[in-house]
C-alpha cells in the first residue's frame, strides 16, 4: 500500500513516515500543501494523511483540488485540538476520517487500514476468499483454517491481490503500490514472490488461487466470500 503524508511539522512527519514504513507501507511525504497536492495527483496512492494547517496551500484546498479532479482515494485529516469546525469542514469537502492531535500512532495505523479496506469494498479486517483468510490486523494468513507463514513482502503482495480479488492487477500496478522508488522495481523479483506465494497458498497445486492473466498481470481467482457484507 502506498500512503501520502502531508504534514509541516518535521518531527511528526518523520515519525509517521517511519511508523508507516514499519507497517509495510510505501510512503510519500510532503511538508507543504502545494507539494502534497502534486504528489497526491501524480502518484498512485492508496490513502492520504493530510494536516489541515499547512504552508502554501491549506489542507482543505488540497483535498478540494483532488476531489475536483475525480481522485477518490480515502483521506484522513489531522486537526489541532479544539478546532472542531476544521473537522466538519474537512469531512464536508471529501475527507473520510479525522484524528485530533496529539494521537497514538496505533490509532492512525488502524484507521488507515480500515480506510484502505473499505475503499476496496471490504468491511471486516479479515479478508476471506474461499479457503484463504488474511487477517489484516495481525498480518496472518490461514488456509483452510491452518496458519501459513509468509514473509512481510509476500504479505504485501497477497494483501493487494486479495483486496482486489477477482480483478486483474497488472505488474506495474503492483509495483506502483508496493515500492517507493523506481530503483527497487524489478518484475523478476515480483515473479519470484508470486511463485513462492502460490506454493504456500496451494502446495497441492489444485486451487490455482493466483492466476496469471497472460500479458496483463495476476488475478486472485477466489472472490470475496459470501459471508462478507462489504460487497458494493
Ligand atoms: Ca500544521
XYZ file of C-alpha atoms and ligand atoms in Angstrom:
233
model
C 0.000 0.000 0.000
C 1.117 3.466 -0.790
C 0.393 6.291 1.662
C 0.920 10.033 1.256
C 1.600 12.125 4.357
C 1.257 15.918 4.166
C 2.399 17.421 7.452
C 4.515 20.519 8.017
C 5.791 19.562 11.482
C 9.007 17.790 10.544
C 9.246 15.614 13.629
C 5.682 14.368 13.361
C 6.029 13.808 9.611
C 9.178 11.757 10.057
C 7.734 9.765 12.941
C 4.639 8.919 10.935
C 6.675 8.023 7.864
C 8.890 5.693 9.899
C 5.917 4.100 11.618
C 4.039 3.525 8.386
C 7.118 2.110 6.655
C 7.455 -0.292 9.569
C 3.828 -1.282 8.920
C 4.756 -2.141 5.354
C 3.534 0.965 3.549
C 5.409 2.663 0.748
C 5.470 6.280 1.982
C 5.450 9.573 0.090
C 5.714 12.694 2.239
C 5.374 16.439 1.732
C 5.905 19.384 4.087
C 3.556 21.849 2.413
C 0.224 21.925 0.663
C 1.484 22.570 -2.838
C 3.974 19.689 -2.954
C 1.460 17.412 -1.281
C -1.269 18.311 -3.762
C 1.105 17.433 -6.591
C 2.123 14.066 -5.122
C -1.492 13.101 -4.499
C -2.448 13.977 -8.047
C 0.510 12.272 -9.742
C 1.317 9.218 -7.608
C -0.749 6.037 -7.382
C -1.512 6.423 -3.691
C -3.962 4.247 -1.768
C -4.625 6.597 1.140
C -3.587 10.099 2.265
C -2.982 11.698 5.656
C -3.462 15.471 5.384
C -2.783 18.003 8.099
C -5.211 20.893 7.647
C -2.877 23.685 8.782
C -0.215 23.748 6.057
C 2.037 26.344 4.450
C 1.460 27.324 0.790
C -1.961 25.778 0.495
C -4.318 24.763 3.324
C -5.225 21.082 3.603
C -8.853 21.831 2.740
C -7.774 23.330 -0.606
C -5.548 20.331 -1.323
C -8.457 17.969 -0.716
C -10.899 20.064 -2.754
C -8.434 20.075 -5.640
C -8.086 16.284 -5.611
C -11.808 15.664 -5.374
C -12.478 18.177 -8.167
C -10.126 16.117 -10.362
C -12.063 12.966 -9.546
C -9.412 11.407 -7.298
C -11.216 9.066 -4.949
C -8.559 7.645 -2.630
C -9.515 7.812 1.051
C -8.249 10.777 3.062
C -7.694 11.097 6.789
C -7.288 14.652 8.078
C -5.254 15.754 11.087
C -6.654 18.654 13.075
C -5.486 20.667 16.041
C -7.248 20.133 19.344
C -10.290 22.340 19.786
C -10.718 23.112 16.085
C -13.911 21.147 15.619
C -15.007 23.453 12.794
C -11.975 22.236 10.810
C -13.046 18.642 11.221
C -16.526 19.401 9.934
C -15.163 21.419 7.015
C -12.716 18.659 6.122
C -15.348 15.935 6.158
C -17.738 18.050 4.091
C -15.243 18.592 1.300
C -14.482 14.915 0.912
C -12.201 13.688 3.690
C -13.205 10.279 5.043
C -11.936 10.317 8.606
C -10.040 12.522 11.043
C -7.736 12.400 14.038
C -7.225 15.182 16.559
C -3.620 15.898 17.563
C -1.993 14.541 19.597
C -2.920 10.959 18.717
C -1.444 7.499 19.129
C 0.235 6.189 16.008
C -1.508 2.830 16.604
C -4.823 4.571 16.113
C -3.651 6.176 12.879
C -2.407 2.827 11.591
C -5.711 1.106 12.399
C -7.777 3.871 10.811
C -5.694 3.881 7.629
C -6.013 0.131 7.357
C -9.798 0.416 7.685
C -9.969 3.210 5.097
C -7.977 1.227 2.527
C -10.071 -1.852 3.162
C -13.378 -0.015 2.885
C -12.259 1.758 -0.282
C -11.805 -1.690 -1.825
C -15.279 -2.721 -0.606
C -14.360 -4.749 2.478
C -15.706 -4.153 5.975
C -14.117 -6.911 8.057
C -10.408 -6.752 8.912
C -10.213 -10.415 7.850
C -10.244 -10.823 4.087
C -11.973 -14.113 3.285
C -11.697 -15.542 -0.213
C -12.652 -19.199 -0.442
C -10.343 -21.200 1.860
C -7.953 -18.242 2.235
C -8.265 -15.852 5.170
C -5.914 -12.908 5.504
C -6.024 -11.188 8.873
C -5.012 -7.617 8.043
C -4.702 -6.563 11.686
C -2.378 -9.399 12.721
C -0.908 -9.770 9.193
C -1.528 -13.501 9.281
C -2.630 -15.945 6.637
C -4.702 -19.062 7.176
C -5.560 -21.641 4.543
C -8.419 -23.995 5.397
C -8.133 -22.752 8.975
C -4.435 -23.625 9.321
C -1.861 -20.840 9.776
C 0.642 -20.411 6.943
C 3.879 -18.460 7.434
C 4.510 -15.710 4.917
C 7.182 -13.016 4.787
C 6.406 -9.313 5.150
C 6.798 -8.761 1.423
C 4.724 -11.783 0.474
C 2.046 -10.412 2.786
C 2.035 -7.045 0.997
C 1.627 -8.660 -2.411
C -1.085 -11.017 -1.217
C -2.978 -8.263 0.610
C -3.109 -6.159 -2.537
C -4.261 -9.098 -4.684
C -6.902 -10.206 -2.173
C -8.221 -6.678 -1.588
C -8.813 -6.581 -5.331
C -9.783 -10.218 -5.722
C -11.491 -11.162 -8.947
C -9.805 -8.345 -10.842
C -6.636 -8.490 -12.930
C -3.851 -6.491 -11.276
C -1.006 -5.637 -13.622
C 2.622 -5.999 -12.578
C 3.118 -2.266 -12.885
C 0.094 -1.583 -10.682
C 1.503 -3.946 -8.069
C 4.952 -2.382 -8.111
C 3.470 1.148 -8.089
C 1.601 0.361 -4.905
C 4.335 -1.616 -3.175
C 7.585 0.250 -3.867
C 8.562 3.820 -3.058
C 11.405 4.105 -5.532
C 11.619 3.121 -9.154
C 15.071 1.705 -8.434
C 13.575 -1.101 -6.334
C 11.258 -2.267 -9.053
C 12.177 -5.479 -10.672
C 9.446 -7.585 -12.200
C 11.603 -10.705 -11.815
C 11.502 -10.232 -8.056
C 7.745 -9.977 -8.246
C 7.541 -13.185 -10.251
C 9.639 -14.973 -7.640
C 7.370 -13.701 -4.852
C 4.258 -14.790 -6.747
C 5.813 -18.233 -7.249
C 6.505 -18.559 -3.529
C 3.027 -17.377 -2.625
C 1.493 -19.937 -4.941
C 3.440 -22.744 -3.278
C 2.397 -21.560 0.173
C -1.255 -20.935 -0.681
C -1.723 -24.088 -2.691
C 1.002 -26.668 -2.023
C -1.018 -29.415 -3.747
C -1.394 -27.231 -6.845
C -5.079 -27.785 -7.292
C -6.652 -24.442 -6.438
C -4.563 -22.042 -8.537
C -5.558 -19.034 -6.397
C -3.206 -16.598 -8.149
C -3.944 -16.825 -11.821
C -1.656 -15.342 -14.457
C -3.581 -13.240 -16.944
C -1.249 -13.552 -19.872
C 0.482 -10.297 -20.712
C -1.715 -8.459 -18.244
C -0.859 -9.437 -14.701
C -2.297 -11.503 -11.875
C -5.760 -12.223 -10.621
C -6.709 -13.622 -7.224
C -9.229 -16.103 -8.521
C -11.262 -16.658 -5.337
C -13.603 -13.754 -4.909
C -14.717 -12.349 -1.613
C -16.651 -14.979 0.321
C -20.412 -14.578 0.531
C -20.332 -14.067 4.295
C -18.611 -10.755 3.652
C -21.161 -7.999 3.989
C -18.986 -5.363 2.388
C -19.958 -6.074 -1.202
C -20.809 -2.981 -3.166
Ca 0.357 22.076 10.629
